[in-house]
Coordinates of C-alpha atoms and ligand atoms in Angstrom, one line a residue:
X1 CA 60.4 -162.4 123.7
X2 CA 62.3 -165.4 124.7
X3 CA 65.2 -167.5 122.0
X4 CA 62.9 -170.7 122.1
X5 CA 59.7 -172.5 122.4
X6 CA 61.3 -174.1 125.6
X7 CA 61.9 -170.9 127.2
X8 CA 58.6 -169.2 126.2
X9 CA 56.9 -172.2 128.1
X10 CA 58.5 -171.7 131.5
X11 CA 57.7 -168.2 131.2
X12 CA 54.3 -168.6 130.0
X13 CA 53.6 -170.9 133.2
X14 CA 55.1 -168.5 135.7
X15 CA 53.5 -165.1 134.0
X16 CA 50.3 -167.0 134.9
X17 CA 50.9 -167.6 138.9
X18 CA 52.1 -163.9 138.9
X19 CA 49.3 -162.3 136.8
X20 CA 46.7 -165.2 137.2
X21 CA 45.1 -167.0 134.3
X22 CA 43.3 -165.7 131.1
X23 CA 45.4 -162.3 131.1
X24 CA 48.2 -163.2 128.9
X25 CA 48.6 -165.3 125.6
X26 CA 51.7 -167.4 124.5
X27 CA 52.8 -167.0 120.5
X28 CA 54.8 -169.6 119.7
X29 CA 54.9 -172.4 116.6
X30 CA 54.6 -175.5 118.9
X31 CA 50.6 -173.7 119.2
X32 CA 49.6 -174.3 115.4
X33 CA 48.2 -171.8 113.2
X34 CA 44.6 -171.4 113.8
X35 CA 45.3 -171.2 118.0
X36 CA 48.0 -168.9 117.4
X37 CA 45.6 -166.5 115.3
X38 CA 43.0 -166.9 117.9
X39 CA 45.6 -165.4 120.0
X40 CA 46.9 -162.8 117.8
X41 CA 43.4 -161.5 117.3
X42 CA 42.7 -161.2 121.0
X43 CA 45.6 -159.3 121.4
X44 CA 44.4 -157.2 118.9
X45 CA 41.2 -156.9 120.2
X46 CA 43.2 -155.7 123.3
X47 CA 41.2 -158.0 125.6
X48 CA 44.7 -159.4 126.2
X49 CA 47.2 -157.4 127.4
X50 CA 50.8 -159.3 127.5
X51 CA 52.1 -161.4 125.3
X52 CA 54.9 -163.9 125.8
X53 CA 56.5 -165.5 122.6
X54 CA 58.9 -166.3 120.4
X55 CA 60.6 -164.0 117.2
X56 CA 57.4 -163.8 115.2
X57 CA 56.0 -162.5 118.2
X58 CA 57.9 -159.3 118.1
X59 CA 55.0 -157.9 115.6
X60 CA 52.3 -159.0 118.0
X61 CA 49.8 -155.6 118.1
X62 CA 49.7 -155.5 121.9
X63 CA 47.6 -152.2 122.4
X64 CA 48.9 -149.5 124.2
X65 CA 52.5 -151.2 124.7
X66 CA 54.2 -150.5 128.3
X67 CA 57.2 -152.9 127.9
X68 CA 59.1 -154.6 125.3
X69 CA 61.4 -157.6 127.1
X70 CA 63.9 -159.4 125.4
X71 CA 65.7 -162.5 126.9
X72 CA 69.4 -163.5 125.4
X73 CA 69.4 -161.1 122.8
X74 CA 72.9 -163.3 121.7
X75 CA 70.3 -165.9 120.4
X76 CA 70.5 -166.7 116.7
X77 CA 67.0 -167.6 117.0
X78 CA 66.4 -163.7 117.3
X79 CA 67.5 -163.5 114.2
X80 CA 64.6 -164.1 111.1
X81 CA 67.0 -165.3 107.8
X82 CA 64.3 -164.4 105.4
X83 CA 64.4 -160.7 104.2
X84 CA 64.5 -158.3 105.3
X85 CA 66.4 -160.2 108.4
X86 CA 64.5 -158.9 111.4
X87 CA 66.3 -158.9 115.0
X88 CA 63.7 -159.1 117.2
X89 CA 66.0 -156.6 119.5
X90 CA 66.3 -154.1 116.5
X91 CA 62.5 -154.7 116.2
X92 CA 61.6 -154.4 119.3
X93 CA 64.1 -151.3 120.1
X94 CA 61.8 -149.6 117.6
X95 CA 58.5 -149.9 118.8
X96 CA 59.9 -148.9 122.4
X97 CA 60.6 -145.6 120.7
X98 CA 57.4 -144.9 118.2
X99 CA 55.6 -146.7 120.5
X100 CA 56.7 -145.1 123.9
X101 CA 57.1 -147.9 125.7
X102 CA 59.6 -149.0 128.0
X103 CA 62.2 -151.6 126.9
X104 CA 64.3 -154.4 128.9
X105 CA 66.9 -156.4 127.6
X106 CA 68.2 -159.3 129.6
X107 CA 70.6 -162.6 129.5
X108 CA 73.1 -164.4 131.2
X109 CA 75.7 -162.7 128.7
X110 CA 75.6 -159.2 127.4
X111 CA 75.7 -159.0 123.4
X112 CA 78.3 -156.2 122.3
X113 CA 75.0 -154.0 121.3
X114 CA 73.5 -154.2 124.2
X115 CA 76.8 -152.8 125.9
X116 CA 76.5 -149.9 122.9
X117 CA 72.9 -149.0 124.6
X118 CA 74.8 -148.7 127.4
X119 CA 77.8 -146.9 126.6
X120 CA 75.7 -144.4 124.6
X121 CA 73.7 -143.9 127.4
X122 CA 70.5 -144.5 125.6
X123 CA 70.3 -147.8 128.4
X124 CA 71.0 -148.4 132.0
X125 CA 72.9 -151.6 133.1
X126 CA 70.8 -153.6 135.6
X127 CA 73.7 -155.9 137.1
X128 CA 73.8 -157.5 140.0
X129 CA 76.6 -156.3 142.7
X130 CA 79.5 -158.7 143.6
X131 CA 77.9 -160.1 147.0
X132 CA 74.9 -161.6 145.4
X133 CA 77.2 -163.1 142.3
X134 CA 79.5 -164.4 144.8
X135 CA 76.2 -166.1 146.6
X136 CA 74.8 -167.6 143.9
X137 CA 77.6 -168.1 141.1
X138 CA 79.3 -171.4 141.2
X139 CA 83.0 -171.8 142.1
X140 CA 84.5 -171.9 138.2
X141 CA 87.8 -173.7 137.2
X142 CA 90.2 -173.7 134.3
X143 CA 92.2 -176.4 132.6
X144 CA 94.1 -175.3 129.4
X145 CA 93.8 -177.6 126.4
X146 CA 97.7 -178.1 126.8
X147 CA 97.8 -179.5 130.3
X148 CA 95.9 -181.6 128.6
X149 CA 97.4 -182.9 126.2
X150 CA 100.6 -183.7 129.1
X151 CA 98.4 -184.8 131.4
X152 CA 99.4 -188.7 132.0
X153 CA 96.2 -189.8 134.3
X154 CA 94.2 -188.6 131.5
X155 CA 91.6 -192.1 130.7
X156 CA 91.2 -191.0 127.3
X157 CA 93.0 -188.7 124.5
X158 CA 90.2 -185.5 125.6
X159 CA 89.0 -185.6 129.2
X160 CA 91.5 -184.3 131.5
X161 CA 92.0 -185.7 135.1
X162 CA 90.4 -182.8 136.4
X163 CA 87.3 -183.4 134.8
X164 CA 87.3 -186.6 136.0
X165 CA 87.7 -186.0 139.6
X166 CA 85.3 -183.0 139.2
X167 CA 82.7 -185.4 137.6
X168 CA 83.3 -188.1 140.3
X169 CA 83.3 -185.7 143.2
X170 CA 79.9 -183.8 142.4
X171 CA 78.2 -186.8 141.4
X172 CA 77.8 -187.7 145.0
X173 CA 75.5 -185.1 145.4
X174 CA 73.5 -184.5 142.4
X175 CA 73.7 -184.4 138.6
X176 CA 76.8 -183.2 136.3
X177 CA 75.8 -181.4 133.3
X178 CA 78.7 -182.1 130.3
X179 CA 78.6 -179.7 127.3
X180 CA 79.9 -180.6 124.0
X181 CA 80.0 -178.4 121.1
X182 CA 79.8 -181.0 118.4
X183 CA 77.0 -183.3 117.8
X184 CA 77.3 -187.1 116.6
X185 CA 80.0 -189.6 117.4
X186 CA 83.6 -188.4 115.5
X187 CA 83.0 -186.1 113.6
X188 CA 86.4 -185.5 112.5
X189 CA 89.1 -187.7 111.6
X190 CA 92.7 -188.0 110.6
X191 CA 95.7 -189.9 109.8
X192 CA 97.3 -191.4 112.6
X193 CA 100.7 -191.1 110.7
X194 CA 100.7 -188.1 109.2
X195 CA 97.5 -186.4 110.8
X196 CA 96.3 -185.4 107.2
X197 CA 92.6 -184.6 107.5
X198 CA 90.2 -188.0 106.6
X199 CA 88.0 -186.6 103.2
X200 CA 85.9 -187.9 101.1
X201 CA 87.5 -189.4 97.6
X202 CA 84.1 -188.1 95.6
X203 CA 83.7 -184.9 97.3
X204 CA 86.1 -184.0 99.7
X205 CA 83.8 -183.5 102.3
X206 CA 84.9 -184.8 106.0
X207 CA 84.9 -188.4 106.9
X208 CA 82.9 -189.4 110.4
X209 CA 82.8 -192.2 112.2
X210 CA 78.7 -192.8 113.1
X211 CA 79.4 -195.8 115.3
X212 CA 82.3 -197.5 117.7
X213 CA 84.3 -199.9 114.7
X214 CA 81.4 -198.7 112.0
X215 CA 81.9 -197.3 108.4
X216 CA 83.2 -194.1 107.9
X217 CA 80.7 -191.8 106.4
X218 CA 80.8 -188.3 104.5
X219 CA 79.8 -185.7 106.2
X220 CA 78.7 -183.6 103.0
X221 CA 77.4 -186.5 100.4
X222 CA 76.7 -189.7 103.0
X223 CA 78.7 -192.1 101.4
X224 CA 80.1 -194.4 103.6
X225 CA 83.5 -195.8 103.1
X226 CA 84.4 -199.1 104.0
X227 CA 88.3 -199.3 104.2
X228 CA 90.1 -195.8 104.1
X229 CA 93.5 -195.2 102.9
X230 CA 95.5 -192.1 103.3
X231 CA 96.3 -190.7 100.2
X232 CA 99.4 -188.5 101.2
X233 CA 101.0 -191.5 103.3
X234 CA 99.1 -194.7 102.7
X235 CA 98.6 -194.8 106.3
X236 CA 95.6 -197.2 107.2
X237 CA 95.0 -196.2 110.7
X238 CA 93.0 -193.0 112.0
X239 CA 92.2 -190.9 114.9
X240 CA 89.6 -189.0 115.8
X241 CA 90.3 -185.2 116.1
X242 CA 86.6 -183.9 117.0
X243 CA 84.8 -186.0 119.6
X244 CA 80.6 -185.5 119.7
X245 CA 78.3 -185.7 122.1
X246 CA 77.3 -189.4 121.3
X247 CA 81.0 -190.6 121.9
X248 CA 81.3 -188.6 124.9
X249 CA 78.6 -190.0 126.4
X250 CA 79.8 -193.4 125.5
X251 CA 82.6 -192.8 127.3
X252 CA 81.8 -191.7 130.8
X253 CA 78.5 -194.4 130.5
X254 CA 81.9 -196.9 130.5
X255 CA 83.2 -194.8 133.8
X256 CA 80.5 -194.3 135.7
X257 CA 78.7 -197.3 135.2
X258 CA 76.4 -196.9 138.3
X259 CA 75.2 -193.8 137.0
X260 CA 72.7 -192.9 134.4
X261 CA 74.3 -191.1 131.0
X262 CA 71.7 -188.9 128.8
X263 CA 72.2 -186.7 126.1
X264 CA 70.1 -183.7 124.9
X265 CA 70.8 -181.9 121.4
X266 CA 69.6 -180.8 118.6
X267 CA 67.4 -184.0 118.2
X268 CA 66.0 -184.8 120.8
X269 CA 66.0 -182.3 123.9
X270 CA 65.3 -183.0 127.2
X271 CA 63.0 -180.6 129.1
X272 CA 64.9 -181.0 132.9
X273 CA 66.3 -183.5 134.6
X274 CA 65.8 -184.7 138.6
X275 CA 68.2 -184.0 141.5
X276 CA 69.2 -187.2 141.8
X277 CA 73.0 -188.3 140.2
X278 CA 73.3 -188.8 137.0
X279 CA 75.4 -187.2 133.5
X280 CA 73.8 -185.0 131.1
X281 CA 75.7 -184.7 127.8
X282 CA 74.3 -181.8 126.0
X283 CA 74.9 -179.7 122.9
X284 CA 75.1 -176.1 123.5
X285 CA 71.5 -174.6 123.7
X286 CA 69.9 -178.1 124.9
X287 CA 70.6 -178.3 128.4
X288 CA 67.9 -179.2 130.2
X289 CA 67.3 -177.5 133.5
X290 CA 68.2 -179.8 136.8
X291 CA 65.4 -179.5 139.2
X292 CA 66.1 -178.4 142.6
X293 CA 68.6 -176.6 143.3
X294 CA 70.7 -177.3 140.1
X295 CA 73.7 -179.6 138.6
X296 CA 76.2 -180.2 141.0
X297 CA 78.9 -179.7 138.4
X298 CA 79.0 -179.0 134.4
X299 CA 81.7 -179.9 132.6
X300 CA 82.7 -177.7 129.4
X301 CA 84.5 -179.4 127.1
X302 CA 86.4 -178.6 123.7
X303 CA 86.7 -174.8 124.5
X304 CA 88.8 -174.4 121.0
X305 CA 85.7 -175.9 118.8
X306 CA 83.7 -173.0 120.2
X307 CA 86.2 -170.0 119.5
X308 CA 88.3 -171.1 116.8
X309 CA 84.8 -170.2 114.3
X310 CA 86.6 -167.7 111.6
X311 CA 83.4 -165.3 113.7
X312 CA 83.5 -161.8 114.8
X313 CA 81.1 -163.0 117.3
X314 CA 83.0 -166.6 118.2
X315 CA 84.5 -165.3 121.4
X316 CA 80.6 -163.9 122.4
X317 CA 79.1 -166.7 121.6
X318 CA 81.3 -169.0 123.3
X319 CA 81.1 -166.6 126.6
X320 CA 76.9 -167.2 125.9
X321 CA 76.8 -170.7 126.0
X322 CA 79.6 -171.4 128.9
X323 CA 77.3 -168.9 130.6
X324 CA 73.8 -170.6 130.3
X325 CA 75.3 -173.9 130.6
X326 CA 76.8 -172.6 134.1
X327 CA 73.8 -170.5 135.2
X328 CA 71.7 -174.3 135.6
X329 CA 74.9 -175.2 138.0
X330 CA 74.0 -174.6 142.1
X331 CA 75.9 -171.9 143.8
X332 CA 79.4 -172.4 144.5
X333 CA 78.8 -172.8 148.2
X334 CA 81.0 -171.6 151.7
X335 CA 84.6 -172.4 150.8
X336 CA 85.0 -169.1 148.7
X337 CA 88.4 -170.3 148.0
X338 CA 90.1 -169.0 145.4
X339 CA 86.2 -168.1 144.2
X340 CA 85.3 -166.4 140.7
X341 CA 86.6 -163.1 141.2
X342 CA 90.3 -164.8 141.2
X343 CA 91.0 -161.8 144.2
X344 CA 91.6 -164.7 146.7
X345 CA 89.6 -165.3 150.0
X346 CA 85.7 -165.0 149.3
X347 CA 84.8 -163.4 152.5
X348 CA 80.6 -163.6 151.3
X349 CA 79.3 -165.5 154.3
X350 CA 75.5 -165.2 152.7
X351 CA 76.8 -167.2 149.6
X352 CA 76.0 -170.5 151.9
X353 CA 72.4 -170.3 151.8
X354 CA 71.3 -172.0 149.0
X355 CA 74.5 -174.7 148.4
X356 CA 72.8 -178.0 150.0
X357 CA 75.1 -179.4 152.2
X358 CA 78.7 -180.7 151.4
X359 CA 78.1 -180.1 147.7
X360 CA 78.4 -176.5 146.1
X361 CA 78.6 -176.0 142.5
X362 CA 81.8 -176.1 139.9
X363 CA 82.1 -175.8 136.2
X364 CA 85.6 -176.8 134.4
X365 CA 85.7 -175.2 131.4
X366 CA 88.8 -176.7 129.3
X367 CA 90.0 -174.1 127.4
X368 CA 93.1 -172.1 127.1
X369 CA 92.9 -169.9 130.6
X370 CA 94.5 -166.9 129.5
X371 CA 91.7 -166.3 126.5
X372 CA 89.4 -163.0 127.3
X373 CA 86.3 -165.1 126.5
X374 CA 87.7 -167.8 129.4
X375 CA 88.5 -165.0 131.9
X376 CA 85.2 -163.2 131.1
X377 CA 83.4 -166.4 132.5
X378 CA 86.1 -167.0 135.9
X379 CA 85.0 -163.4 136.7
X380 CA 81.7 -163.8 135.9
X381 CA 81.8 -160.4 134.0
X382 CA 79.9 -160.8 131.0
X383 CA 79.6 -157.3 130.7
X384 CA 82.6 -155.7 131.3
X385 CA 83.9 -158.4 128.3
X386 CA 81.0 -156.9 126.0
X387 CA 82.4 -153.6 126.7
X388 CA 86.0 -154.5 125.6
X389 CA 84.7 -156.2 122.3
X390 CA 83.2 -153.0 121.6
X391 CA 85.9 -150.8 122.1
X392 CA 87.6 -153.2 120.0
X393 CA 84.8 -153.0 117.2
X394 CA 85.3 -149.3 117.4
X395 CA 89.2 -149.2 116.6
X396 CA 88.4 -151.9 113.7
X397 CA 85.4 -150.3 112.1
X398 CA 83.3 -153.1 112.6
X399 CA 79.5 -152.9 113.9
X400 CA 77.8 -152.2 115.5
X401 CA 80.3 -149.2 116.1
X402 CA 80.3 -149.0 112.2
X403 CA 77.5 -149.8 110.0
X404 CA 77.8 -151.8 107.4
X405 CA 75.9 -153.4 104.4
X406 CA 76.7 -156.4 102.5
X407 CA 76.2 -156.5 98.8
X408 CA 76.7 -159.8 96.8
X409 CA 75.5 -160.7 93.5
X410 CA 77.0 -161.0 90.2
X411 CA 80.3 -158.9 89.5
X412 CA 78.8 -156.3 87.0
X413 CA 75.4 -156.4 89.4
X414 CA 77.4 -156.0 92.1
X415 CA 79.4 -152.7 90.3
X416 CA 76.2 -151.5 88.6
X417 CA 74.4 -151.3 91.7
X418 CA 77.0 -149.1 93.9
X419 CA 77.4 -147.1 91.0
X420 CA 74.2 -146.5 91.2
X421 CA 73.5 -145.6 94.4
X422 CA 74.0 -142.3 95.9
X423 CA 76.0 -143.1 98.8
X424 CA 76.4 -140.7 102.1
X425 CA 80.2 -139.1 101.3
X426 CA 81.9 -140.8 104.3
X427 CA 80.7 -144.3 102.5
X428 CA 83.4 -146.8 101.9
X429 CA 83.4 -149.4 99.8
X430 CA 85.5 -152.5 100.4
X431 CA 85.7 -154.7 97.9
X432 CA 84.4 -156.6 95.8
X433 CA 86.1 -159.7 96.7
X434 CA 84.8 -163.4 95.6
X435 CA 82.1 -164.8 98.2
X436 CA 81.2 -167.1 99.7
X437 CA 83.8 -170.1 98.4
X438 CA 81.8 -172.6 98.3
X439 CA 84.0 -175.7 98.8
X440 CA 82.9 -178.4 96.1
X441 CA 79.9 -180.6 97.7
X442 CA 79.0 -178.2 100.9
X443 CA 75.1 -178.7 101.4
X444 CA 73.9 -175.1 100.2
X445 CA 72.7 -172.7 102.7
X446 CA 70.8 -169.1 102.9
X447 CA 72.2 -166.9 100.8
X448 CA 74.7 -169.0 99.0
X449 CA 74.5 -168.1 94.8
X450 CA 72.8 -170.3 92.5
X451 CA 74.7 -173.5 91.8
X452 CA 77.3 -173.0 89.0
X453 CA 77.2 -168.9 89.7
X454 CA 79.7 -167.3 90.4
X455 CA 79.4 -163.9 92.7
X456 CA 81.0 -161.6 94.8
X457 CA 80.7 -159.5 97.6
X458 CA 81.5 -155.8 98.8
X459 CA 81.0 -154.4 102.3
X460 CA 79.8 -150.5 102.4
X461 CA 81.0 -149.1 105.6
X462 CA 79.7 -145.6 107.0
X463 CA 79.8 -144.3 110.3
X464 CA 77.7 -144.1 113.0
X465 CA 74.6 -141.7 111.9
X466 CA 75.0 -142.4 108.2
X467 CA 73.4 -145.3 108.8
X468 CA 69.8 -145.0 107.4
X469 CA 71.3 -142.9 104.5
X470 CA 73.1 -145.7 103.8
X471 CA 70.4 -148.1 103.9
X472 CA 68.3 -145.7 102.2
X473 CA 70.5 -145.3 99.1
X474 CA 71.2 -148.9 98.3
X475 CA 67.1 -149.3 98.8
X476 CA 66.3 -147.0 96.2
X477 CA 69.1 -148.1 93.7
X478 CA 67.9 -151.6 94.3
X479 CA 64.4 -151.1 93.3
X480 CA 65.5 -149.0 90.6
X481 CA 67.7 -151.5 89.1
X482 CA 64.6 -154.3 90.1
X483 CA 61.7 -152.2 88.2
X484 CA 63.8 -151.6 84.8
X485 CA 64.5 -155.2 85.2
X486 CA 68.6 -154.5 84.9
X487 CA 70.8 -156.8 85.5
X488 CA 71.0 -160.2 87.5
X489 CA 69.3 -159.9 91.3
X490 CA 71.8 -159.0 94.2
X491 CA 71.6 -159.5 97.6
X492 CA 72.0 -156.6 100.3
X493 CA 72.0 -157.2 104.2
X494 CA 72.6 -154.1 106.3
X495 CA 74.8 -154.9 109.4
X496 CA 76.0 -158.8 108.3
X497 CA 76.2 -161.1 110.9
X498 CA 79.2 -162.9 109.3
X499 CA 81.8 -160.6 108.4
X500 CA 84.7 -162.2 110.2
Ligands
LIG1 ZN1 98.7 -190.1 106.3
LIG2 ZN1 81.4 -187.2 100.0

């Protein structure tokens, strides 16, 4: 099971050279309905025996299962939205056990319940030892956003120095990957004066620029806005706070002219790219593999956009995407100096192998250096930081040490159901507090109440073990309440993603 069409692909074509054609299927969306039937049925059938795929795949009826694999389990894409919310890892951890089959989980990163397999003892860790890291990592480097901000070579208000000499350096010999967590051009803007956030005068929504001396336009309703006055200072002039992907590749198309500048997102994602020089600006999740032996360098810009999410997954999930973006990045070659680890002289002579000649791999994150997520990635210890988040999940009552459900609805459904339900004694109820606030004109999403309703939410917390009585309870209240028709529908999702 792999996070994306892309991914399933590569594997698909490398299962075949190791198994040979005709003995595996791929189940993915990109095949269309009828072929991926045709598929399902010969697994079925059992006249095919592996199955490579994405999420819906995690049902596939492979006869006689041997192995469940799951790759980058931190994946939203694992995730299904519709109830009942399958994980494919959940999923998939389940039919390892009633099925008796074995069960891999693997990634760059290391979610904080894959470190729970592990800690329980229910998994093994399958790491590999400092040597081979040190061979094959690349040399990673740190500038904090406040150097930054001080830092008088700087050619624009965003890219330090650093990144600029880093760029320039490893461009010599091959391409530079650039990550940026926003999309678009600016998509945040303020006063220059008195830095009050540019917002929409119909619905408050934030102001973007689309284009270099364009009309400003709402991010939430599209309506553009031709001149923009501050309305706390009258100020006239703005700057941009949040720089995308678009911009940024405006900008070091202007400094490297000799070079060419291409951007993958969301959009429009490039598949790989060749080993010969060039930029890649990329959203997180679209950078497309470098051919041969990797980028020379990948910048990661605007750490802060990627943890400041109000998440109790943001620092993961930054740690995740610096980590894929720096897997596609060449090893970091002979020098050792001052190498990953941080412990001073590498003294790995086999980490020269792969690094081509003159040129071994860095990646400048820009973030604040002293940050765990940061550290996680110098050290290249994904693990050991999935470990920490756990033990800190455990002193907070959060999952997955805890479990949880979410119950939203109406206030008197909300009540009526947990009074209803016959809840394990070491249940807790937090709550009800109003959820979500929906700011005025946010698009809707998932889960969001009707328009004009308004509805609440309460957390049910049990420990570890109480779980499934948990679940079961609020089940069987639910579908009580649901076939004497009582009250307005709630919502319930067991372990919430979102809880920060
Ligand atoms: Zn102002
Ligand atoms: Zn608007």
């Amino acid at each position: 099971m792999l996070p994306d069409g892309r991914a399933a692909q590569r594997v698909d074509t490398a299962l075949g050279e190791l198994i040979g054609e005709g003995r595996h299927v791929l189940l993915t969306a990109e095949s269309g309905p009828e072929e991926r039937y045709a598929r399902w049925l010969a697994v079925k059938r059992g006249s095919v025996r592996a199955v490579v795929g994405t999420r819906a795949a995690m049902f596939a009826p492979v006869r006689d299962l041997g192995l469940a694999a799951l790759w980058d389990d931190g994946d939203a894409a694992h995730s299904d939205d519709h109830a009942p919310q399958p994980h494919a890892r959940e999923v998939l951890l389940q039919r390892a056990v009633t099925e008796q089959a074995g069960f891999l989980l693997g990634g760059h990163s290391c979610t904080v319940e894959a470190a729970q397999l592990v800690e329980s003892g229910w998994a093994r860790p399958l790491e590999a030892g400092r040597e081979v890291l040190r061979g094959t990592a690349p040399l990673i480097r740190t500038v904090g956003e406040f150097d930054e901000a001080r830092d008088a070579a700087a050619r624009t208000a965003r890219l330090p120095s650093l990144a600029w000499s880093t760029a320039r350096d490893a461009l010599r010999h091959g391409p530079v990957l650039v990550q940026v967590p926003r999309r678009g051009y600016v998509p945040r803007l303020a006063c220059e004066r008195c830095r009050a956030p540019a917002r929409c005068a119909h619905c408050s929504g934030p102001l973007e620029a689309v284009e270099e001396g364009g009309a400003l336009r709402c991010g939430w309703c599209a309506r553009e806005v031709a001149d923009w006055h501050c309305p706390e200072c009258g100020g006239a002039r703005l700057r941009g706070q949040v720089f995308g992907a678009r911009r940024t590749a405006e900008e070091l198309g202007r400094a490297f002219p000799s070079v060419p500048v291409r951007t993958s997102g969301r959009d429009h994602v490039l598949e790989s790219v060749p080993e010969v020089p060039s930029i890649v600006v990329s959203t997180p999740g679209a950078e497309p593999v470098a051919e041969g032996a990797g980028y020379a360098a990948a910048l990661l810009l605007d750490g802060w956009a990627l943890l400041g999410r109000p998440d109790l997954r943001a620092g993961e999930e930054a740690l995740r995407r610096w980590l894929s973006a720096a897997a596609l990045v060449r090893p970091g070659g002979e020098d050792g100096n001052g190498h990953n680890s941080g412990n001073g002289n590498g003294d790995g002579d086999e980490s020269g192998g792969a690094a081509p000649s003159g040129g071994g791999g860095t990646v400048l994150i820009v973030a604040e250096p002293t940050l765990r997520p940061v550290q996680a990635l110098v050290r290249w210890d994904p693990a050991g930081f999935a470990v920490r988040e756990l033990a800190d999940r455990a002193e907070l009552g959060f999952p997955p040490v805890a479990r949880m459900a979410a119950v939203s609805g109406r206030a008197e459904a909300v009540d009526g159901l947990l009074s209803q339900a016959r809840l394990p004694d070491d249940a807790e109820i937090l709550g009800p507090v109003p959820y979500p606030v929906l700011e005025p004109g946010r698009p809707r999403r998932p889960g969001d109440p009707p328009p004009g309703e308004e509805w609440v939410r309460a957390l049910v917390r049990v420990p570890q073990g109480s779980g499934a009585a948990m679940a079961s309870a609020l089940k069987t209240a639910h579908v009580a309440r649901l076939t004497r028709r009582e009250g307005t529908p709630v919502q319930i999702r067991v372990d919430p993603p979102d809880i920060g």
